[in-house]
Each structure stands twice: as C-alpha cells, then as structure tokens.
C-alpha cells in the first residue's frame, strides 16, 4: 500500500517538481527507484578496485564526477597525491543556514581472495545481498550519499543550507592523500555546521531493525611501543636483564591493566537507552555499568561495551631476536591504544609506565602525523540529531535511536576538531553481516540500503530544505 502512494507521489513530483517542493509538506522520494539506483551505484563502486594501499581512488572520483555531470552538477577533484583524488560537489541553498556535508570514503581495505566465496570486486548479488569489498565500508555510504544528493537536485528541493557531497581518499590507511590534508588545504570547500559520515551501527535482529546507531563521538587511536633493552649474549647463559623477559612481563602488565572507567554524555545516554531494549539481566548491567562487578561481566561477555567505558590498551605485535641461541639486546611490543575523547594521552602513557614499573622498558608514542586528531564529541539533541531520530521513527518505527561512541575511528574527527557537529550513520546490518566489514564476503542487504537511503533523505531534507 505504501509503495503505491510513493509511486503516485513520485510521478506527481516528476511532472511538477515545483509544486512538490513548495506545496507538499515534505519532498517525496520514490523509494523503489531510489533503492534500485543506489544499488547500481554501489555495484559500480565495488567494481572499481580501491584497495588501500595503493588506493588509486581517482578512478572512483572520476566515476562520481561523471554521474554528477549527467545530473547537471559540476564536481571538483581534489588531488593531493597523484592518482588519489577526493571529490567535492555542492548544491546551493539560500544561505540562511550553514551547510550540511554528506561524506563517505573511496578506498577499501585489502582482501585475502582465498577466503572469499565470490570475486570481491564483481559486486555479485545473491539472495538479496550485494557482495564485495566495500559493500558496507564505505561504498554503501558513498552510494547512498550520491543518491540523496541527486534526488535533492532532481526534485529541485529548495534549500536553506548548501548541501555538500564529499567522497574522500585514503581513510583506511592514514596517508597524505587523506582527510587531514583535504581539510587543511580545502577547508573553504567543506566548511559546514553538520556532517553525516560513516560511524553509525544499526542492528537487525530477527529480521527487524532493533536500533539505529548515530555516532556522536569516537575513541582516538594512538598506538604506542614498549621498548625493552638489556645486554646481549650467548643463549646458553641466562641473564637477569634479558630484554625478552622484561618485555614479556611488561606486555602482561599492560594487557591486563584495568584502566579507569568513566561515562560521557554519549555513553551515558547509550547505556540508558540500551537498557530499554535488552533482556532483564543485561538491562540491569547497563543501568549500573560503572559497578566493578558489572565491569567484570562486560570484560568477558561484552568486550565492545567494556571498551566504550575506558581508554583501552591491547598488545598486538611482538618482535625480538635474530637466532635461537642469541640473547637480543632489545625487544619491542606494539600496543593499540584507543583513547576516550577527553584523555590526556601523555599523562596516560606516564601512568602506564608506572604500571609496568621497569626501568628497562620505555613507553614510546607512535607517530600519528596523518592519523585522526583529538576532537570533542558532537552534541546530542541538535537539529541534525533530532532529524535523524525522527527519520528513524519513519523508516523503522519499532526501533530506537542509540547515540554511539565508536571504538574505531573515522574521518569525522577532522571535522569535529573544526567545530562541526558530525554524526555517524550506516546501513542496518545483522550481526553476521557486520562481522564481514574488513573481513571476508563483505555484504549488505539491498533492501536495507533502500531503507537507509529513505532514512538519510528524510533527515537531510528536514535540516536542509527551506521550510
Ligand atoms: Zn570506513
């Protein structure tokens, strides 16, 4: 029934966009056509291999430029590194409000082809799912952004704010081609009040959307190294200052250190709302998350939530030695440290050194030249956040909106550092589908891509269309 209403409204809109835009309460999208077109964009994008490194993102930028040109929109390539262009385009508003930016990244993480059951760059559609590297991260976002942007143009929606389309290079491997450089060089082309980006997580359970996650903040990745030194010598003679032994003890202490837990505005709201849709035992945890007994439960059973409450320290790489009978003079471990947005990292590393408490082991900060930058969380209950929540109620009335703090990182940090209220959203996925992101057989459901496009279009028009 709904489908017929959309179709009629869309025909009406096609025949007379002006009437649609001005007389109707809200611009109306032909959901079915928009889904089919977004799915076609996604398939085209997957077929352009942008494994990073080396990325070669300019080919995606050129594809997008062509599609936009066909719709009468001039787009500009921002090529900070040869062959690795980002792309930006703009629909003008009347200037009464500051711009809204829609962004998604062009590059994807590499694949291990031997572990895929389909060609990762063929965009195979099977049982209503599109398979391919980037199907979720992040070409679905790029395809949806493109679809929403084109619909605003075609339906001639009168805009109060400029709507900017951006697809950026090198998000997956921080490099000079990425968002840091783009923001530094081209801020005048991106300056905005609100942004929508990846970084949300929406869950499908038993065929229904359980929640739509809106990312308002994320942890800051800041690796560190543990460098142990000792005297070198023959493997037949044990030495008390053996660097390998000292490193092993330090890794053990760092990896089991229960770092302090605390809540912020986003995580407080997250756990409160999560309690309302969780089974009784879990709901009781979420209402009392800082309780040390609850922390123990979360550490084992919900490590994702455990991580959301603290700066986390995870040893991930070890290296030492050249031969079994040689005691090496040094040994090194890499720690993946993910900091809460308000963490003082220099102080944190000092505390970690105190926990390790070994003069033979140094804690050294890793180079973060092109990595994400410290940024304040985006606020809850802004015009944009409220519009996303209302859009969620439209497309998935049975669900709730959950504000999220991501334990991973996105390019939103570069915008938040400029005062932009940036929100992470994403195509709803089952837990199984979510596990394929950066994994094998990455895939999303075409129907959910369609729902996501309607969701995004609704939220975008609510904040950007002239009232
Ligand atoms: Zn991504």
PDB file of C-alpha atoms in Angstrom, residues 196-369:
ATOM      1  CA  UNK A 196      26.832  12.852   8.013  1.00  0.00           C
ATOM      2  CA  UNK A 197      29.503  10.182   7.696  1.00  0.00           C
ATOM      3  CA  UNK A 198      30.113   6.505   8.393  1.00  0.00           C
ATOM      4  CA  UNK A 199      30.434   5.561  12.053  1.00  0.00           C
ATOM      5  CA  UNK A 200      26.903   4.557  12.977  1.00  0.00           C
ATOM      6  CA  UNK A 201      25.880   0.990  13.596  1.00  0.00           C
ATOM      7  CA  UNK A 202      22.332  -0.191  13.123  1.00  0.00           C
ATOM      8  CA  UNK A 203      21.399  -3.705  14.104  1.00  0.00           C
ATOM      9  CA  UNK A 204      18.911  -6.092  12.521  1.00  0.00           C
ATOM     10  CA  UNK A 205      17.677  -8.873  14.792  1.00  0.00           C
ATOM     11  CA  UNK A 206      15.111 -11.484  13.743  1.00  0.00           C
ATOM     12  CA  UNK A 207      14.512  -9.619  10.504  1.00  0.00           C
ATOM     13  CA  UNK A 208      13.740  -6.303  12.216  1.00  0.00           C
ATOM     14  CA  UNK A 209      15.778  -3.195  12.882  1.00  0.00           C
ATOM     15  CA  UNK A 210      16.408  -3.203  16.634  1.00  0.00           C
ATOM     16  CA  UNK A 211      18.193   0.128  16.824  1.00  0.00           C
ATOM     17  CA  UNK A 212      19.694   2.742  14.563  1.00  0.00           C
ATOM     18  CA  UNK A 213      23.002   3.897  15.961  1.00  0.00           C
ATOM     19  CA  UNK A 214      24.070   7.506  15.464  1.00  0.00           C
ATOM     20  CA  UNK A 215      27.773   8.043  16.107  1.00  0.00           C
ATOM     21  CA  UNK A 216      28.425  11.269  18.003  1.00  0.00           C
ATOM     22  CA  UNK A 217      31.945  10.545  19.142  1.00  0.00           C
ATOM     23  CA  UNK A 218      34.727   8.041  18.787  1.00  0.00           C
ATOM     24  CA  UNK A 219      37.836   6.875  20.519  1.00  0.00           C
ATOM     25  CA  UNK A 220      41.168   8.210  19.317  1.00  0.00           C
ATOM     26  CA  UNK A 221      43.643   5.611  18.014  1.00  0.00           C
ATOM     27  CA  UNK A 222      47.098   6.349  19.376  1.00  0.00           C
ATOM     28  CA  UNK A 223      49.473   3.425  19.253  1.00  0.00           C
ATOM     29  CA  UNK A 224      52.497   3.108  21.469  1.00  0.00           C
ATOM     30  CA  UNK A 225      55.555   0.892  21.567  1.00  0.00           C
ATOM     31  CA  UNK A 226      57.126  -0.838  24.528  1.00  0.00           C
ATOM     32  CA  UNK A 227      60.873  -0.849  24.004  1.00  0.00           C
ATOM     33  CA  UNK A 228      62.865  -3.134  26.256  1.00  0.00           C
ATOM     34  CA  UNK A 229      66.649  -3.153  26.357  1.00  0.00           C
ATOM     35  CA  UNK A 230      69.174  -5.461  28.066  1.00  0.00           C
ATOM     36  CA  UNK A 231      72.586  -6.924  27.474  1.00  0.00           C
ATOM     37  CA  UNK A 232      73.130  -9.210  24.545  1.00  0.00           C
ATOM     38  CA  UNK A 233      74.904 -12.553  24.901  1.00  0.00           C
ATOM     39  CA  UNK A 234      75.027 -16.312  24.387  1.00  0.00           C
ATOM     40  CA  UNK A 235      71.729 -18.150  24.738  1.00  0.00           C
ATOM     41  CA  UNK A 236      73.378 -20.742  26.999  1.00  0.00           C
ATOM     42  CA  UNK A 237      73.867 -18.198  29.810  1.00  0.00           C
ATOM     43  CA  UNK A 238      70.718 -16.771  31.475  1.00  0.00           C
ATOM     44  CA  UNK A 239      70.845 -13.057  32.260  1.00  0.00           C
ATOM     45  CA  UNK A 240      68.604 -11.169  34.672  1.00  0.00           C
ATOM     46  CA  UNK A 241      68.374  -8.207  32.299  1.00  0.00           C
ATOM     47  CA  UNK A 242      67.211 -10.268  29.272  1.00  0.00           C
ATOM     48  CA  UNK A 243      65.175  -7.810  27.168  1.00  0.00           C
ATOM     49  CA  UNK A 244      62.737 -10.532  26.011  1.00  0.00           C
ATOM     50  CA  UNK A 245      61.860 -11.462  29.597  1.00  0.00           C
ATOM     51  CA  UNK A 246      61.427  -7.819  30.610  1.00  0.00           C
ATOM     52  CA  UNK A 247      59.281  -7.120  27.571  1.00  0.00           C
ATOM     53  CA  UNK A 248      57.089 -10.166  28.229  1.00  0.00           C
ATOM     54  CA  UNK A 249      56.433  -9.028  31.802  1.00  0.00           C
ATOM     55  CA  UNK A 250      55.638  -5.505  30.602  1.00  0.00           C
ATOM     56  CA  UNK A 251      53.216  -6.791  27.941  1.00  0.00           C
ATOM     57  CA  UNK A 252      51.475  -8.912  30.549  1.00  0.00           C
ATOM     58  CA  UNK A 253      51.019  -5.912  32.848  1.00  0.00           C
ATOM     59  CA  UNK A 254      49.893  -3.553  30.063  1.00  0.00           C
ATOM     60  CA  UNK A 255      47.482  -6.073  28.554  1.00  0.00           C
ATOM     61  CA  UNK A 256      45.728  -6.898  31.829  1.00  0.00           C
ATOM     62  CA  UNK A 257      45.732  -3.366  33.273  1.00  0.00           C
ATOM     63  CA  UNK A 258      42.178  -2.446  34.247  1.00  0.00           C
ATOM     64  CA  UNK A 259      42.204   1.166  33.038  1.00  0.00           C
ATOM     65  CA  UNK A 260      39.826   3.584  34.778  1.00  0.00           C
ATOM     66  CA  UNK A 261      36.204   3.521  33.539  1.00  0.00           C
ATOM     67  CA  UNK A 262      34.074   6.626  33.041  1.00  0.00           C
ATOM     68  CA  UNK A 263      30.976   7.767  31.174  1.00  0.00           C
ATOM     69  CA  UNK A 264      30.422  10.794  28.943  1.00  0.00           C
ATOM     70  CA  UNK A 265      27.206  12.333  27.596  1.00  0.00           C
ATOM     71  CA  UNK A 266      27.017   9.883  24.668  1.00  0.00           C
ATOM     72  CA  UNK A 267      27.824   6.694  26.547  1.00  0.00           C
ATOM     73  CA  UNK A 268      25.510   7.591  29.480  1.00  0.00           C
ATOM     74  CA  UNK A 269      22.626   8.038  27.060  1.00  0.00           C
ATOM     75  CA  UNK A 270      23.700   4.932  25.106  1.00  0.00           C
ATOM     76  CA  UNK A 271      23.590   2.599  28.109  1.00  0.00           C
ATOM     77  CA  UNK A 272      20.337   4.104  29.431  1.00  0.00           C
ATOM     78  CA  UNK A 273      18.605   3.577  26.092  1.00  0.00           C
ATOM     79  CA  UNK A 274      20.217   0.180  25.541  1.00  0.00           C
ATOM     80  CA  UNK A 275      18.734  -0.990  28.853  1.00  0.00           C
ATOM     81  CA  UNK A 276      15.241  -0.339  27.479  1.00  0.00           C
ATOM     82  CA  UNK A 277      15.674  -2.887  24.664  1.00  0.00           C
ATOM     83  CA  UNK A 278      17.755  -5.527  26.493  1.00  0.00           C
ATOM     84  CA  UNK A 279      16.784  -8.712  28.364  1.00  0.00           C
ATOM     85  CA  UNK A 280      16.460  -8.199  32.171  1.00  0.00           C
ATOM     86  CA  UNK A 281      19.917  -9.409  33.261  1.00  0.00           C
ATOM     87  CA  UNK A 282      21.724  -7.257  30.711  1.00  0.00           C
ATOM     88  CA  UNK A 283      19.415  -4.300  31.335  1.00  0.00           C
ATOM     89  CA  UNK A 284      20.476  -4.407  35.000  1.00  0.00           C
ATOM     90  CA  UNK A 285      24.146  -4.223  33.921  1.00  0.00           C
ATOM     91  CA  UNK A 286      23.552  -1.235  31.661  1.00  0.00           C
ATOM     92  CA  UNK A 287      21.770   0.700  34.431  1.00  0.00           C
ATOM     93  CA  UNK A 288      24.819   0.255  36.655  1.00  0.00           C
ATOM     94  CA  UNK A 289      27.735  -0.018  34.197  1.00  0.00           C
ATOM     95  CA  UNK A 290      30.392   1.560  36.412  1.00  0.00           C
ATOM     96  CA  UNK A 291      29.860  -1.013  39.174  1.00  0.00           C
ATOM     97  CA  UNK A 292      33.097  -3.086  39.366  1.00  0.00           C
ATOM     98  CA  UNK A 293      31.074  -6.343  39.398  1.00  0.00           C
ATOM     99  CA  UNK A 294      29.323  -5.299  36.187  1.00  0.00           C
ATOM    100  CA  UNK A 295      32.695  -4.356  34.688  1.00  0.00           C
ATOM    101  CA  UNK A 296      33.892  -7.920  35.246  1.00  0.00           C
ATOM    102  CA  UNK A 297      30.849  -9.253  33.362  1.00  0.00           C
ATOM    103  CA  UNK A 298      31.285  -6.831  30.490  1.00  0.00           C
ATOM    104  CA  UNK A 299      35.001  -7.579  30.195  1.00  0.00           C
ATOM    105  CA  UNK A 300      34.225 -11.206  29.394  1.00  0.00           C
ATOM    106  CA  UNK A 301      30.781 -11.094  27.813  1.00  0.00           C
ATOM    107  CA  UNK A 302      30.541  -7.662  26.151  1.00  0.00           C
ATOM    108  CA  UNK A 303      34.107  -6.548  25.369  1.00  0.00           C
ATOM    109  CA  UNK A 304      32.780  -3.910  22.959  1.00  0.00           C
ATOM    110  CA  UNK A 305      30.921  -2.168  25.783  1.00  0.00           C
ATOM    111  CA  UNK A 306      33.835  -2.663  28.163  1.00  0.00           C
ATOM    112  CA  UNK A 307      35.963  -0.760  25.661  1.00  0.00           C
ATOM    113  CA  UNK A 308      33.407   2.065  25.372  1.00  0.00           C
ATOM    114  CA  UNK A 309      33.925   2.880  29.048  1.00  0.00           C
ATOM    115  CA  UNK A 310      37.662   3.390  29.074  1.00  0.00           C
ATOM    116  CA  UNK A 311      40.886   4.063  27.238  1.00  0.00           C
ATOM    117  CA  UNK A 312      41.919   0.574  26.182  1.00  0.00           C
ATOM    118  CA  UNK A 313      45.374  -0.962  25.844  1.00  0.00           C
ATOM    119  CA  UNK A 314      45.706  -4.001  23.579  1.00  0.00           C
ATOM    120  CA  UNK A 315      49.082  -5.594  22.742  1.00  0.00           C
ATOM    121  CA  UNK A 316      49.022  -6.563  19.056  1.00  0.00           C
ATOM    122  CA  UNK A 317      52.602  -7.153  17.800  1.00  0.00           C
ATOM    123  CA  UNK A 318      55.841  -8.521  19.208  1.00  0.00           C
ATOM    124  CA  UNK A 319      59.320  -8.510  17.795  1.00  0.00           C
ATOM    125  CA  UNK A 320      62.691  -9.619  19.133  1.00  0.00           C
ATOM    126  CA  UNK A 321      65.700 -11.710  18.292  1.00  0.00           C
ATOM    127  CA  UNK A 322      67.551 -12.993  15.241  1.00  0.00           C
ATOM    128  CA  UNK A 323      68.523 -16.545  16.259  1.00  0.00           C
ATOM    129  CA  UNK A 324      67.589 -19.070  18.949  1.00  0.00           C
ATOM    130  CA  UNK A 325      70.990 -19.020  20.655  1.00  0.00           C
ATOM    131  CA  UNK A 326      71.472 -15.235  20.716  1.00  0.00           C
ATOM    132  CA  UNK A 327      70.044 -13.059  23.504  1.00  0.00           C
ATOM    133  CA  UNK A 328      68.923  -9.914  21.669  1.00  0.00           C
ATOM    134  CA  UNK A 329      69.881  -6.517  23.113  1.00  0.00           C
ATOM    135  CA  UNK A 330      66.349  -5.197  22.574  1.00  0.00           C
ATOM    136  CA  UNK A 331      62.748  -6.326  22.183  1.00  0.00           C
ATOM    137  CA  UNK A 332      59.661  -4.436  21.128  1.00  0.00           C
ATOM    138  CA  UNK A 333      55.899  -4.694  21.503  1.00  0.00           C
ATOM    139  CA  UNK A 334      53.197  -2.655  19.762  1.00  0.00           C
ATOM    140  CA  UNK A 335      50.161  -1.555  21.732  1.00  0.00           C
ATOM    141  CA  UNK A 336      46.895  -0.475  20.129  1.00  0.00           C
ATOM    142  CA  UNK A 337      45.732   2.267  22.467  1.00  0.00           C
ATOM    143  CA  UNK A 338      42.242   3.677  21.919  1.00  0.00           C
ATOM    144  CA  UNK A 339      41.690   6.781  23.979  1.00  0.00           C
ATOM    145  CA  UNK A 340      38.474   8.281  25.300  1.00  0.00           C
ATOM    146  CA  UNK A 341      37.925  11.681  23.621  1.00  0.00           C
ATOM    147  CA  UNK A 342      38.936  13.614  26.753  1.00  0.00           C
ATOM    148  CA  UNK A 343      42.011  11.529  27.618  1.00  0.00           C
ATOM    149  CA  UNK A 344      45.308  13.285  28.347  1.00  0.00           C
ATOM    150  CA  UNK A 345      47.495  10.830  26.458  1.00  0.00           C
ATOM    151  CA  UNK A 346      50.901  11.997  27.670  1.00  0.00           C
ATOM    152  CA  UNK A 347      49.697  11.546  31.228  1.00  0.00           C
ATOM    153  CA  UNK A 348      48.128   8.206  30.326  1.00  0.00           C
ATOM    154  CA  UNK A 349      51.439   6.887  28.962  1.00  0.00           C
ATOM    155  CA  UNK A 350      53.162   8.047  32.144  1.00  0.00           C
ATOM    156  CA  UNK A 351      50.629   6.121  34.228  1.00  0.00           C
ATOM    157  CA  UNK A 352      51.188   3.076  32.008  1.00  0.00           C
ATOM    158  CA  UNK A 353      54.948   3.357  32.552  1.00  0.00           C
ATOM    159  CA  UNK A 354      54.208   3.383  36.284  1.00  0.00           C
ATOM    160  CA  UNK A 355      52.073   0.243  35.961  1.00  0.00           C
ATOM    161  CA  UNK A 356      54.916  -1.503  34.106  1.00  0.00           C
ATOM    162  CA  UNK A 357      57.412  -0.120  36.619  1.00  0.00           C
ATOM    163  CA  UNK A 358      60.587  -1.359  34.920  1.00  0.00           C
ATOM    164  CA  UNK A 359      63.498   0.989  34.120  1.00  0.00           C
ATOM    165  CA  UNK A 360      64.495  -1.353  31.269  1.00  0.00           C
ATOM    166  CA  UNK A 361      61.176  -0.772  29.451  1.00  0.00           C
ATOM    167  CA  UNK A 362      60.235   2.541  27.819  1.00  0.00           C
ATOM    168  CA  UNK A 363      56.746   3.544  26.633  1.00  0.00           C
ATOM    169  CA  UNK A 364      57.112   5.429  23.341  1.00  0.00           C
ATOM    170  CA  UNK A 365      54.295   7.209  21.487  1.00  0.00           C
ATOM    171  CA  UNK A 366      53.823   6.127  17.868  1.00  0.00           C
ATOM    172  CA  UNK A 367      53.964   8.625  15.018  1.00  0.00           C
ATOM    173  CA  UNK A 368      50.455   9.944  14.361  1.00  0.00           C
ATOM    174  CA  UNK A 369      51.138  12.546  11.664  1.00  0.00           C
TER     175      UNK A 369
END
